[in-house]
């Protein structure tokens, strides 16, 4: 991080079918929403070029507040703006937003249940070369544990745009996890995002893969690969990590009796934990968790890091087969 | 950025204090502060749990805010043009609860249930449970950022309301306070007035021993604030300082109020031990006697 990152001109696309980083879709959508909604204000902590809030800042300078490198103050100021009736979006890297300012988010935003939108970019390993200090692998856990917090992890640009629109319309605190790297489009045109709802790409009889973020296209690839071995795998996009789509999860668990969760996050406290917490009480089935195994990330090109940490379609296939052998 | 370099210091006998004396009913406010202190010691004795020293040290300041300076409507707590008060030192909840009850936000009988299960008067203020509380506080160091955000929002909407934020002196050891101090200076929040309750004590002892915060005035001035130094128990000075703060343009004002922790009750005064200890039966009797109840 630190290099200059270009701000692309404002687009009016819905990003359907486009390969784009979720942070880019965020920046464009925010700019679009800013024009329509006077109440939207945006805060950043000296990373507006990277989080893509710079686009909004350029168009609506009077409604953009650069707070400098002070994440705790940024979160508190966003809370105050919400109290004054604004709809604040506060952005920085996920590790700083949820880590440095966690207690401010807890005490001020969640306890008072304020209408603040925390949209953090640079989550997960795909931060790449900046290394472990900048790769948030704990943010879902940190946000999920907070009472009243909604946690959303979109997978592609098309979904991100809908998520940001829904976040603006929703009254209450919400955390949206965004990424740095370009990701393939995977949600179909007819898809509509709704808080609390997942999306099924077909329920499998042998295994169901529950995935979020960059892991969703990999899960879809794994589904195809498993089909070639005669294994019927389903894929669920669990974009709404909190509230979880329990109905869909239960349906999947009952159909296959075996779930594989996939996330670019620690296997502790994230999507896998959320799924396990629910199913262990409601309908215990075998669950295998793909994610980062209780370790820090490291520097390297994003795609190589994903290989190194086993976040690949191949490892999903392997894990699914191992689980089926165990069943 | 150009700052007005003039620093206001309001003390007894100042012409500005004399002005304020004319406009404010200081005697009425003193009487109101006395009543507030009585409510504070009573609710704390009843509850058997809560923060005595820091509630009593802030009683005069909070009285001047709720019964002199702030424009607020008891029957319309969410009135958009109300002045806002953020109790950043949330452990002093009894001073806020007492003021809200005396102002008529809720019935005084509720005060006796402080910190009891089911009572909206939580150990630290909860905005979700008690109307009149702007935002939940209790974790020190966070209130000024919130006040800044409200001040920014009011400015965007051109609402003439003002924002007041009360901090403890020990509280200013928190790093976030200085992030917020920098932000308020940068955004020239002249609709914001912070007040520091300089009672010289925190939990583990005197601030100067635990972690020196001096020179307080120079620090805030360096962050772009207008500073006003007063005796935080001199009602005339408090009123004058609040009036002056409202006239300052282009930068936020901070009132540095020298106070005595536990003020008003001899057994509690200037004693770190009474930070989080409530009056027992004998102490309550002494307190009520000294407060003229
Ligand atoms: C972040 C945080 N750390 C610690 C505490 C525990 N605590 C409560 S009051 C207090 C001392 C506060 O001293 P000061 O700000 O001077 O308040 P006052 O003297 O007015 O009571 C401490 C350390 C807290 N509430 N919040
Ligand atoms: Mg103190």
Coordinates of C-alpha atoms and ligand atoms in Angstrom, one line a residue:
Chain A
X1 CA 0.0 0.0 0.0
X2 CA 1.1 3.6 -0.4
X3 CA 1.2 3.6 -4.2
X4 CA -1.1 6.0 -6.0
X5 CA -4.3 4.4 -7.0
X6 CA -6.3 5.8 -9.9
X7 CA -9.9 6.9 -9.3
X8 CA -11.8 5.8 -12.3
X9 CA -14.5 8.1 -13.8
X10 CA -18.0 7.6 -12.4
X11 CA -19.8 4.7 -14.0
X12 CA -23.5 4.2 -14.2
X13 CA -23.3 0.5 -14.7
X14 CA -24.9 -2.1 -12.4
X15 CA -21.7 -4.2 -12.8
X16 CA -23.7 -7.3 -13.8
X17 CA -21.4 -9.7 -15.6
X18 CA -18.4 -7.5 -15.0
X19 CA -15.1 -8.5 -13.4
X20 CA -14.3 -5.7 -11.0
X21 CA -13.0 -5.3 -7.4
X22 CA -15.8 -5.0 -4.9
X23 CA -14.2 -1.8 -3.6
X24 CA -14.6 -0.3 -7.1
X25 CA -18.2 -1.2 -7.2
X26 CA -18.6 0.4 -3.7
X27 CA -17.0 3.7 -4.7
X28 CA -19.1 4.0 -7.8
X29 CA -22.3 3.1 -6.0
X30 CA -21.5 5.5 -3.2
X31 CA -21.1 8.3 -5.7
X32 CA -24.3 7.4 -7.4
X33 CA -26.2 7.3 -4.1
X34 CA -24.7 10.6 -3.0
X35 CA -26.3 12.3 -5.9
X36 CA -29.7 10.9 -5.0
X37 CA -29.5 11.2 -1.2
X38 CA -28.5 14.5 0.4
X39 CA -28.3 12.7 3.8
X40 CA -25.4 10.5 2.8
X41 CA -22.0 11.6 4.2
X42 CA -18.7 9.8 3.8
X43 CA -15.7 9.6 6.2
X44 CA -12.3 8.1 5.5
X45 CA -9.0 7.9 7.3
X46 CA -6.5 8.9 4.7
X47 CA -7.2 5.9 2.4
X48 CA -9.8 7.4 0.2
X49 CA -7.9 6.5 -3.0
X50 CA -7.8 2.8 -1.9
X51 CA -11.2 2.5 -0.4
X52 CA -12.6 4.3 -3.5
X53 CA -14.5 6.9 -1.4
X54 CA -12.4 9.5 -3.3
X55 CA -15.0 9.4 -6.0
X56 CA -17.6 10.6 -3.6
X57 CA -15.2 13.1 -2.1
X58 CA -14.6 14.7 -5.5
X59 CA -18.3 15.0 -6.3
X60 CA -19.5 16.0 -2.9
X61 CA -16.6 17.7 -1.0
X62 CA -18.9 19.3 1.5
X63 CA -20.3 15.9 2.5
X64 CA -16.9 14.1 2.7
X65 CA -14.8 14.2 5.9
X66 CA -11.2 13.1 5.8
X67 CA -10.5 12.4 9.4
X68 CA -6.8 11.8 8.9
X69 CA -5.1 8.7 10.2
X70 CA -7.4 8.4 13.2
X71 CA -9.8 5.5 12.9
X72 CA -11.3 5.7 16.4
X73 CA -12.1 9.3 15.9
X74 CA -13.5 8.6 12.5
X75 CA -15.9 6.0 13.9
X76 CA -17.0 8.3 16.7
X77 CA -17.5 11.2 14.4
X78 CA -19.6 8.9 12.1
X79 CA -21.7 8.1 15.2
X80 CA -22.2 11.8 15.8
X81 CA -23.2 12.4 12.2
X82 CA -25.8 9.6 12.5
X83 CA -27.1 11.3 15.6
X84 CA -27.5 14.5 13.6
X85 CA -29.7 12.6 11.1
X86 CA -27.1 11.8 8.5
X87 CA -26.4 8.5 6.8
X88 CA -22.6 8.1 7.3
X89 CA -20.5 5.7 5.4
X90 CA -17.1 5.3 7.1
X91 CA -14.3 3.5 5.3
X92 CA -10.7 2.4 5.7
X93 CA -8.9 -0.9 5.5
X94 CA -10.8 -3.7 7.3
X95 CA -8.0 -4.4 9.7
X96 CA -8.0 -0.8 11.0
X97 CA -11.7 -0.3 10.8
X98 CA -12.7 -3.3 12.8
X99 CA -9.5 -3.7 14.9
X100 CA -8.3 -0.2 15.9
X101 CA -11.8 1.1 16.3
X102 CA -13.5 -2.0 17.6
X103 CA -14.4 -0.7 21.0
X104 CA -15.7 2.6 19.5
X105 CA -17.9 0.4 17.3
X106 CA -19.1 -1.6 20.3
X107 CA -19.7 1.2 22.8
X108 CA -20.9 4.0 20.6
X109 CA -22.3 2.5 17.4
X110 CA -23.8 -0.8 18.5
X111 CA -24.8 0.0 22.1
X112 CA -26.7 3.1 21.0
X113 CA -27.7 1.2 17.8
X114 CA -26.7 4.1 15.5
X115 CA -27.2 4.2 11.7
X116 CA -23.6 4.0 10.7
X117 CA -22.4 2.1 7.6
X118 CA -18.9 0.6 8.1
X119 CA -17.6 -0.3 4.6
X120 CA -14.1 -1.7 4.8
X121 CA -11.9 -2.6 1.9
X122 CA -8.7 -4.7 1.8
X123 CA -10.1 -7.6 3.7
X124 CA -8.4 -11.0 3.6
X125 CA -5.2 -12.3 1.9
X126 CA -5.9 -10.7 -1.4
X127 CA -4.5 -7.5 0.0
X128 CA -1.3 -9.2 -1.3
X129 CA 2.1 -7.6 -1.0
X130 CA 1.4 -5.4 2.0
X131 CA 1.4 -8.6 4.1
X132 CA 0.0 -9.7 7.4
X133 CA -0.2 -6.3 9.0
X134 CA -2.8 -5.3 6.4
X135 CA -4.6 -8.5 5.8
X136 CA -7.7 -8.7 8.0
X137 CA -8.5 -12.3 8.7
X138 CA -10.5 -11.6 11.9
X139 CA -12.9 -8.8 10.9
X140 CA -16.0 -11.0 10.4
X141 CA -15.4 -12.5 13.9
X142 CA -15.0 -9.0 15.5
X143 CA -18.1 -7.6 13.9
X144 CA -20.3 -10.7 14.1
X145 CA -20.0 -10.8 17.9
X146 CA -21.5 -7.4 18.4
X147 CA -25.2 -7.2 19.3
X148 CA -27.3 -5.5 16.7
X149 CA -24.5 -5.5 14.0
X150 CA -25.3 -6.7 10.5
X151 CA -22.5 -8.4 8.6
X152 CA -22.5 -8.6 4.8
X153 CA -19.8 -10.1 2.5
X154 CA -20.6 -9.5 -1.2
X155 CA -18.9 -11.6 -3.9
X156 CA -18.9 -9.5 -7.0
X157 CA -19.5 -6.0 -8.3
X158 CA -23.2 -6.6 -9.2
X159 CA -23.9 -7.8 -5.7
X160 CA -21.8 -5.1 -4.0
X161 CA -23.9 -2.4 -5.7
X162 CA -27.1 -3.9 -4.4
X163 CA -25.6 -4.4 -0.9
X164 CA -24.5 -0.7 -0.7
X165 CA -28.0 0.4 -1.9
X166 CA -29.6 -1.8 0.8
X167 CA -27.1 -0.6 3.4
X168 CA -28.1 3.0 2.7
X169 CA -31.8 2.2 2.9
X170 CA -31.4 0.1 6.1
X171 CA -31.7 1.7 9.5
X172 CA -28.9 0.4 11.8
X173 CA -25.3 -0.4 12.0
X174 CA -23.9 -2.6 9.2
X175 CA -20.5 -3.9 8.3
X176 CA -19.7 -4.5 4.6
X177 CA -16.6 -6.4 3.8
X178 CA -14.9 -5.4 0.6
X179 CA -11.8 -6.5 -1.2
X180 CA -8.9 -5.0 -3.1
X181 CA -8.6 -7.6 -5.9
X182 CA -10.6 -7.8 -9.1
X183 CA -13.1 -10.6 -8.8
X184 CA -15.0 -12.5 -11.5
X185 CA -18.7 -11.8 -11.9
X186 CA -20.8 -14.7 -10.5
X187 CA -24.3 -13.6 -9.6
X188 CA -26.9 -13.8 -12.3
X189 CA -29.0 -10.9 -13.6
X190 CA -32.1 -12.0 -11.8
X191 CA -30.4 -12.0 -8.4
X192 CA -31.7 -9.5 -5.8
X193 CA -29.8 -9.0 -2.6
X194 CA -31.8 -8.9 0.7
X195 CA -30.3 -8.6 4.2
X196 CA -30.7 -12.0 5.9
X197 CA -31.0 -13.9 2.7
X198 CA -28.5 -16.2 1.0
X199 CA -28.6 -17.3 -2.5
X200 CA -28.6 -20.9 -3.7
X201 CA -26.9 -22.1 -6.9
X202 CA -28.7 -25.4 -6.4
X203 CA -28.8 -27.6 -3.3
X204 CA -26.6 -30.7 -3.6
X205 CA -27.5 -34.2 -2.4
X206 CA -23.9 -35.2 -1.4
X207 CA -22.4 -31.9 -0.1
X208 CA -23.3 -28.3 0.1
X209 CA -20.6 -25.6 -0.2
X210 CA -21.4 -22.4 1.7
X211 CA -19.2 -19.6 0.5
X212 CA -18.7 -15.9 0.8
X213 CA -16.7 -13.2 -1.0
X214 CA -13.9 -14.4 -3.4
X215 CA -14.6 -18.0 -2.4
X216 CA -17.9 -18.0 -4.1
X217 CA -16.6 -18.3 -7.7
X218 CA -14.2 -21.0 -6.4
X219 CA -17.0 -22.9 -4.9
X220 CA -18.9 -22.8 -8.2
X221 CA -15.8 -24.2 -10.0
X222 CA -15.5 -26.9 -7.3
X223 CA -19.1 -27.9 -7.9
X224 CA -18.3 -28.5 -11.6
X225 CA -15.2 -30.5 -10.7
X226 CA -17.1 -32.6 -8.2
X227 CA -19.8 -33.3 -10.7
X228 CA -17.1 -34.9 -13.0
X229 CA -16.5 -37.4 -10.2
X230 CA -20.2 -38.0 -9.9
X231 CA -20.6 -36.0 -6.7
X232 CA -23.7 -33.8 -6.5
X233 CA -22.5 -30.6 -4.8
X234 CA -24.7 -27.6 -4.1
X235 CA -23.4 -24.0 -3.6
X236 CA -24.8 -21.3 -1.4
X237 CA -23.8 -17.7 -1.4
X238 CA -24.1 -16.8 2.3
X239 CA -23.6 -13.1 1.7
X240 CA -25.6 -12.2 4.8
X241 CA -23.3 -13.7 7.5
X242 CA -25.4 -11.9 10.1
X243 CA -28.3 -12.4 10.2
X244 CA -27.6 -15.8 8.7
X245 CA -30.1 -17.3 6.3
X246 CA -31.0 -20.1 8.6
X247 CA -33.8 -21.5 6.5
X248 CA -31.5 -22.0 3.5
X249 CA -28.8 -23.4 5.6
X250 CA -31.1 -25.9 7.2
X251 CA -32.4 -27.0 3.8
X252 CA -28.9 -27.6 2.6
X253 CA -27.9 -29.5 5.8
X254 CA -30.9 -31.7 5.6
X255 CA -30.3 -32.5 1.9
X256 CA -26.7 -33.5 2.1
X257 CA -25.8 -34.1 5.8
X258 CA -22.4 -32.5 4.9
X259 CA -21.4 -28.8 4.7
X260 CA -18.2 -27.2 3.5
X261 CA -17.8 -23.6 4.4
X262 CA -15.4 -21.3 2.5
X263 CA -14.1 -17.9 3.5
X264 CA -11.1 -15.7 3.0
X265 CA -10.9 -15.3 6.8
X266 CA -9.7 -17.2 9.8
X267 CA -11.6 -20.5 10.4
X268 CA -12.1 -19.1 13.9
X269 CA -15.1 -16.9 14.4
X270 CA -16.1 -16.3 10.8
X271 CA -18.7 -17.8 8.4
X272 CA -17.6 -21.4 9.3
X273 CA -18.2 -20.7 13.0
X274 CA -21.5 -19.0 12.3
X275 CA -22.7 -22.0 10.3
X276 CA -21.4 -24.5 12.9
X277 CA -23.0 -22.6 15.8
X278 CA -26.4 -22.8 14.2
X279 CA -26.3 -26.3 12.8
X280 CA -24.8 -27.9 15.9
X281 CA -27.9 -26.9 17.8
X282 CA -30.5 -27.3 15.1
X283 CA -29.4 -30.1 12.9
X284 CA -25.9 -31.5 13.6
X285 CA -24.1 -32.6 10.4
X286 CA -20.5 -32.9 9.4
X287 CA -19.0 -29.4 8.7
X288 CA -15.6 -28.8 7.2
X289 CA -14.2 -25.3 7.2
X290 CA -12.0 -23.9 4.5
X291 CA -10.3 -20.6 5.5
X292 CA -7.0 -19.5 7.0
X293 CA -6.0 -21.9 9.7
X294 CA -5.3 -19.8 12.8
X295 CA -2.3 -18.1 11.4
X296 CA -1.3 -14.7 10.0
X297 CA -1.0 -14.0 6.3
X298 CA 2.2 -12.9 4.5
X299 CA 3.4 -10.8 1.6
X300 CA 3.1 -12.1 -2.0
X301 CA 0.9 -11.7 -5.1
X302 CA -2.7 -12.3 -4.2
X303 CA -3.3 -15.4 -6.4
X304 CA -0.1 -17.1 -5.1
X305 CA -1.2 -16.4 -1.5
X306 CA -4.5 -18.1 -2.1
X307 CA -2.7 -21.1 -3.4
X308 CA -0.3 -21.0 -0.4
X309 CA -3.1 -20.9 2.1
X310 CA -5.3 -23.5 0.4
X311 CA -8.0 -21.2 -0.7
X312 CA -8.6 -22.8 -4.1
X313 CA -11.3 -24.8 -6.0
X314 CA -8.9 -27.8 -5.7
X315 CA -8.8 -27.7 -2.0
X316 CA -12.6 -27.4 -1.8
X317 CA -12.8 -30.5 -3.9
X318 CA -10.3 -32.3 -1.8
X319 CA -12.0 -31.3 1.4
X320 CA -15.4 -32.3 0.0
X321 CA -14.1 -35.7 -1.0
X322 CA -12.4 -36.2 2.4
X323 CA -15.6 -35.4 4.2
X324 CA -17.6 -37.8 2.0
X325 CA -15.2 -40.6 2.8
X326 CA -15.7 -39.8 6.5
X327 CA -19.5 -39.6 6.3
Chain B
X1 CA -6.2 28.8 8.7
X2 CA -6.3 32.0 10.8
X3 CA -7.1 31.8 14.4
X4 CA -8.2 34.6 16.7
X5 CA -5.2 34.7 19.0
X6 CA -7.0 36.2 21.9
X7 CA -7.4 33.9 24.9
X8 CA -10.3 34.6 27.2
X9 CA -9.8 34.1 30.9
X10 CA -12.9 34.6 32.9
X11 CA -12.4 35.1 36.6
X12 CA -14.3 36.7 39.4
X13 CA -14.5 40.5 38.9
X14 CA -13.9 40.4 35.1
X15 CA -16.1 42.7 33.1
X16 CA -17.3 39.7 31.2
X17 CA -18.4 38.0 34.4
X18 CA -20.2 41.2 35.4
X19 CA -22.1 41.1 32.1
X20 CA -23.1 37.6 32.8
X21 CA -24.2 38.5 36.3
X22 CA -26.7 40.8 34.8
X23 CA -28.1 38.3 32.3
X24 CA -28.2 35.2 34.5
X25 CA -30.1 34.5 37.6
X26 CA -27.0 33.2 39.4
X27 CA -28.7 32.8 42.7
X28 CA -31.3 30.7 41.2
X29 CA -28.7 28.5 39.5
X30 CA -26.8 28.1 42.8
X31 CA -30.0 26.9 44.4
X32 CA -30.6 24.5 41.6
X33 CA -27.0 23.1 41.9
X34 CA -27.6 22.6 45.6
X35 CA -30.8 20.6 44.8
X36 CA -28.9 18.6 42.2
X37 CA -26.2 17.7 44.7
X38 CA -28.9 16.5 47.1
X39 CA -30.4 14.3 44.4
X40 CA -27.0 12.9 43.6
X41 CA -26.1 11.9 47.1
X42 CA -29.6 10.5 47.8
X43 CA -29.7 8.3 44.6
X44 CA -26.1 7.1 45.2
X45 CA -26.8 6.2 48.9
X46 CA -30.0 4.4 47.8
X47 CA -28.3 2.5 45.0
X48 CA -25.3 1.6 47.1
X49 CA -23.3 1.7 43.8
X50 CA -22.1 4.5 41.6
X51 CA -19.7 7.3 41.2
X52 CA -19.9 10.1 43.8
X53 CA -16.8 12.3 43.4
X54 CA -17.0 13.0 39.7
X55 CA -20.8 13.6 39.8
X56 CA -20.5 16.2 42.6
X57 CA -17.5 18.0 40.9
X58 CA -19.6 18.5 37.8
X59 CA -22.8 19.6 39.5
X60 CA -22.4 23.3 39.0
X61 CA -21.4 23.0 35.3
X62 CA -24.2 20.6 34.5
X63 CA -26.7 22.9 36.3
X64 CA -25.6 25.9 34.3
X65 CA -26.0 23.9 31.1
X66 CA -29.4 22.4 31.8
X67 CA -30.9 25.4 33.6
X68 CA -29.3 28.3 31.9
X69 CA -27.5 27.8 28.7
X70 CA -28.9 24.9 26.7
X71 CA -32.1 25.3 24.6
X72 CA -33.9 22.0 25.1
X73 CA -37.5 20.9 25.4
X74 CA -38.6 18.4 28.1
X75 CA -41.8 17.6 26.2
X76 CA -39.9 17.1 22.9
X77 CA -36.5 15.5 23.7
X78 CA -35.7 14.9 20.0
X79 CA -36.5 18.6 19.0
X80 CA -34.1 18.9 16.0
X81 CA -32.9 22.4 17.1
X82 CA -32.1 21.4 20.7
X83 CA -28.6 22.0 22.0
X84 CA -26.9 18.6 22.7
X85 CA -25.1 17.5 25.8
X86 CA -22.7 14.6 25.6
X87 CA -21.5 13.2 29.0
X88 CA -18.2 11.8 27.8
X89 CA -17.2 11.0 31.4
X90 CA -20.2 8.6 31.5
X91 CA -19.5 7.3 35.0
X92 CA -20.8 10.7 36.3
X93 CA -24.3 9.5 35.2
X94 CA -25.9 10.6 38.5
X95 CA -25.2 14.2 37.7
X96 CA -27.0 13.8 34.4
X97 CA -29.8 11.8 35.8
X98 CA -30.3 14.3 38.5
X99 CA -30.4 17.2 36.1
X100 CA -32.8 15.4 33.7
X101 CA -35.1 14.6 36.6
X102 CA -35.0 18.1 38.0
X103 CA -35.7 19.4 34.5
X104 CA -38.7 17.1 34.3
X105 CA -37.6 14.5 31.7
X106 CA -38.8 11.8 34.1
X107 CA -40.1 11.4 37.6
X108 CA -37.7 12.0 40.5
X109 CA -38.9 8.7 42.1
X110 CA -37.0 6.8 39.4
X111 CA -33.7 8.0 40.8
X112 CA -33.9 5.7 43.7
X113 CA -33.8 2.7 41.3
X114 CA -30.4 3.7 39.9
X115 CA -28.5 0.7 38.7
X116 CA -31.3 -1.7 39.6
X117 CA -32.6 -4.4 37.2
X118 CA -35.2 -3.0 34.8
X119 CA -34.4 0.6 35.6
X120 CA -33.5 2.8 32.6
X121 CA -31.0 4.6 34.8
X122 CA -28.1 2.3 33.9
X123 CA -24.8 2.4 35.7
X124 CA -23.6 4.5 32.7
X125 CA -26.0 6.4 30.5
X126 CA -27.9 4.4 27.8
X127 CA -29.6 6.4 25.1
X128 CA -31.6 3.4 24.1
X129 CA -33.3 3.2 27.5
X130 CA -33.5 6.8 28.7
X131 CA -34.9 9.6 26.7
X132 CA -32.9 12.8 27.2
X133 CA -29.6 10.9 26.9
X134 CA -28.2 11.7 23.5
X135 CA -25.8 8.8 23.2
X136 CA -24.6 5.9 25.4
X137 CA -21.3 6.6 27.1
X138 CA -19.2 4.9 29.8
X139 CA -16.0 4.0 28.0
X140 CA -13.9 7.0 28.4
X141 CA -12.3 9.0 25.6
X142 CA -15.1 8.6 23.0
X143 CA -17.5 11.5 23.6
X144 CA -15.6 14.3 21.9
X145 CA -15.6 12.5 18.6
X146 CA -19.3 12.0 18.8
X147 CA -19.8 15.6 19.7
X148 CA -17.7 16.6 16.7
X149 CA -19.9 14.4 14.4
X150 CA -23.1 16.0 15.7
X151 CA -21.5 19.5 15.3
X152 CA -20.5 18.7 11.7
X153 CA -24.0 17.4 11.0
X154 CA -25.7 20.5 12.5
X155 CA -23.4 22.7 10.4
X156 CA -24.3 20.8 7.2
X157 CA -28.0 21.4 7.9
X158 CA -27.4 25.0 9.0
X159 CA -29.1 24.2 12.3
X160 CA -28.1 26.8 14.9
X161 CA -28.0 24.4 17.8
X162 CA -24.8 24.0 19.9
X163 CA -23.1 20.9 21.2
X164 CA -21.6 20.6 24.7
X165 CA -19.3 17.8 25.8
X166 CA -18.1 17.2 29.4
X167 CA -14.8 15.3 29.9
X168 CA -12.9 14.3 33.0
X169 CA -9.3 15.4 33.4
X170 CA -8.1 11.8 33.7
X171 CA -10.1 11.0 30.6
X172 CA -7.9 13.3 28.6
X173 CA -5.2 10.7 28.9
X174 CA -7.0 8.7 26.2
X175 CA -5.5 9.1 22.7
X176 CA -8.8 9.4 21.0
X177 CA -9.5 12.7 22.9
X178 CA -6.5 14.2 21.0
X179 CA -7.6 12.8 17.7
X180 CA -11.0 14.5 18.3
X181 CA -9.3 17.7 19.5
X182 CA -7.4 17.8 16.2
X183 CA -10.5 17.2 14.2
X184 CA -12.6 19.9 15.9
X185 CA -9.8 22.4 15.4
X186 CA -9.4 21.3 11.7
X187 CA -13.1 21.6 11.0
X188 CA -13.4 24.8 12.9
X189 CA -16.3 23.6 15.0
X190 CA -17.4 26.8 16.6
X191 CA -20.8 25.3 17.4
X192 CA -19.0 23.0 19.9
X193 CA -18.0 23.8 23.4
X194 CA -16.1 21.2 25.5
X195 CA -15.7 21.4 29.2
X196 CA -13.0 19.6 31.2
X197 CA -13.8 18.9 34.8
X198 CA -10.4 19.5 36.2
X199 CA -10.8 17.9 39.6
X200 CA -7.2 16.7 39.6
X201 CA -8.1 13.2 40.6
X202 CA -8.7 9.9 38.8
X203 CA -9.1 6.4 40.2
X204 CA -5.6 5.6 41.2
X205 CA -4.8 9.0 42.6
X206 CA -3.8 12.5 41.5
X207 CA -3.6 12.9 37.7
X208 CA -0.1 14.5 38.1
X209 CA 1.1 11.3 39.7
X210 CA -0.7 8.8 37.5
X211 CA -0.1 10.5 34.2
X212 CA 0.6 14.2 34.0
X213 CA -1.8 16.1 31.8
X214 CA -0.4 19.6 32.3
X215 CA 0.0 22.1 30.7
X216 CA -3.7 21.6 29.8
X217 CA -4.4 25.1 28.3
X218 CA -1.4 25.1 26.1
X219 CA -2.2 21.6 24.8
X220 CA -5.8 22.6 23.7
X221 CA -4.6 25.9 22.3
X222 CA -2.0 24.0 20.2
X223 CA -4.8 21.9 18.7
X224 CA -6.6 25.1 17.6
X225 CA -9.0 25.6 20.4
X226 CA -10.1 28.7 22.2
X227 CA -9.6 28.1 25.9
X228 CA -11.4 29.7 28.9
X229 CA -10.1 29.0 32.4
X230 CA -12.5 29.2 35.3
X231 CA -13.3 28.1 38.8
X232 CA -15.8 25.4 38.0
X233 CA -17.8 26.0 41.2
X234 CA -18.2 29.8 40.6
X235 CA -21.6 30.0 39.0
X236 CA -21.0 33.5 37.7
X237 CA -17.8 32.4 36.0
X238 CA -19.4 29.3 34.5
X239 CA -22.3 31.3 33.1
X240 CA -20.0 33.9 31.7
X241 CA -17.7 31.3 30.1
X242 CA -20.7 29.6 28.4
X243 CA -21.8 33.0 27.1
X244 CA -18.4 33.9 25.8
X245 CA -18.0 30.4 24.1
X246 CA -21.1 31.1 22.1
X247 CA -19.6 34.2 20.6
X248 CA -16.3 32.7 19.4
X249 CA -16.1 32.1 15.7
X250 CA -13.9 29.9 13.6
X251 CA -12.8 27.5 16.3
X252 CA -14.1 25.3 19.1
X253 CA -14.0 26.5 22.7
X254 CA -13.0 24.5 25.7
X255 CA -13.8 25.6 29.2
X256 CA -11.1 24.4 31.6
X257 CA -13.0 24.2 34.9
X258 CA -10.9 23.9 38.1
X259 CA -13.1 21.8 40.4
X260 CA -12.9 19.8 43.6
X261 CA -13.9 16.2 43.4
X262 CA -16.7 15.5 45.7
X263 CA -17.5 19.2 46.0
X264 CA -20.2 20.1 48.5
X265 CA -19.7 17.4 51.0
X266 CA -16.7 17.7 53.3
X267 CA -16.1 14.0 53.7
X268 CA -15.9 13.4 50.0
X269 CA -13.9 16.5 48.9
X270 CA -10.6 16.0 47.1
X271 CA -10.5 12.3 48.0
X272 CA -9.7 9.7 45.3
X273 CA -11.2 7.0 47.5
X274 CA -14.7 8.5 46.9
X275 CA -14.4 8.1 43.1
X276 CA -16.6 5.1 43.0
X277 CA -17.8 4.7 46.6
X278 CA -21.3 5.7 47.6
X279 CA -22.3 7.5 50.8
X280 CA -23.1 5.2 53.7
X281 CA -25.9 6.1 56.1
X282 CA -23.8 8.4 58.3
X283 CA -22.1 10.0 55.3
X284 CA -25.5 10.6 53.7
X285 CA -26.7 12.3 56.9
X286 CA -23.6 14.6 56.9
X287 CA -24.1 15.3 53.2
X288 CA -27.7 16.3 53.5
X289 CA -26.9 18.5 56.5
X290 CA -24.1 20.2 54.7
X291 CA -26.2 20.6 51.6
X292 CA -28.9 22.2 53.7
X293 CA -31.5 19.6 53.2
Ligands
LIG1 C1 -11.8 3.5 28.5 C2 -12.0 3.4 29.9 N1 -11.0 3.0 30.7 C3 -11.1 2.9 32.1 C4 -12.3 3.2 32.6 C5 -12.6 3.0 34.1 N2 -12.7 4.4 34.7 C6 -13.9 4.9 35.1 S1 -13.8 6.4 35.7 C7 -12.1 6.4 35.6 C8 -11.3 7.6 36.1 C9 -11.8 8.8 35.4 O1 -11.1 9.9 35.9 P1 -11.6 11.4 35.4 O2 -11.7 11.4 33.9 O3 -10.6 12.4 36.0 O4 -13.0 11.5 35.9 P2 -13.6 12.2 37.3 O5 -12.4 12.5 38.1 O6 -14.3 13.4 36.9 O7 -14.5 11.2 37.9 C10 -11.6 5.2 35.1 C11 -10.2 4.9 34.8 C12 -13.4 3.6 31.8 N3 -14.6 3.9 32.2 N4 -13.2 3.7 30.4
LIG2 MG1 -10.8 13.7 37.5

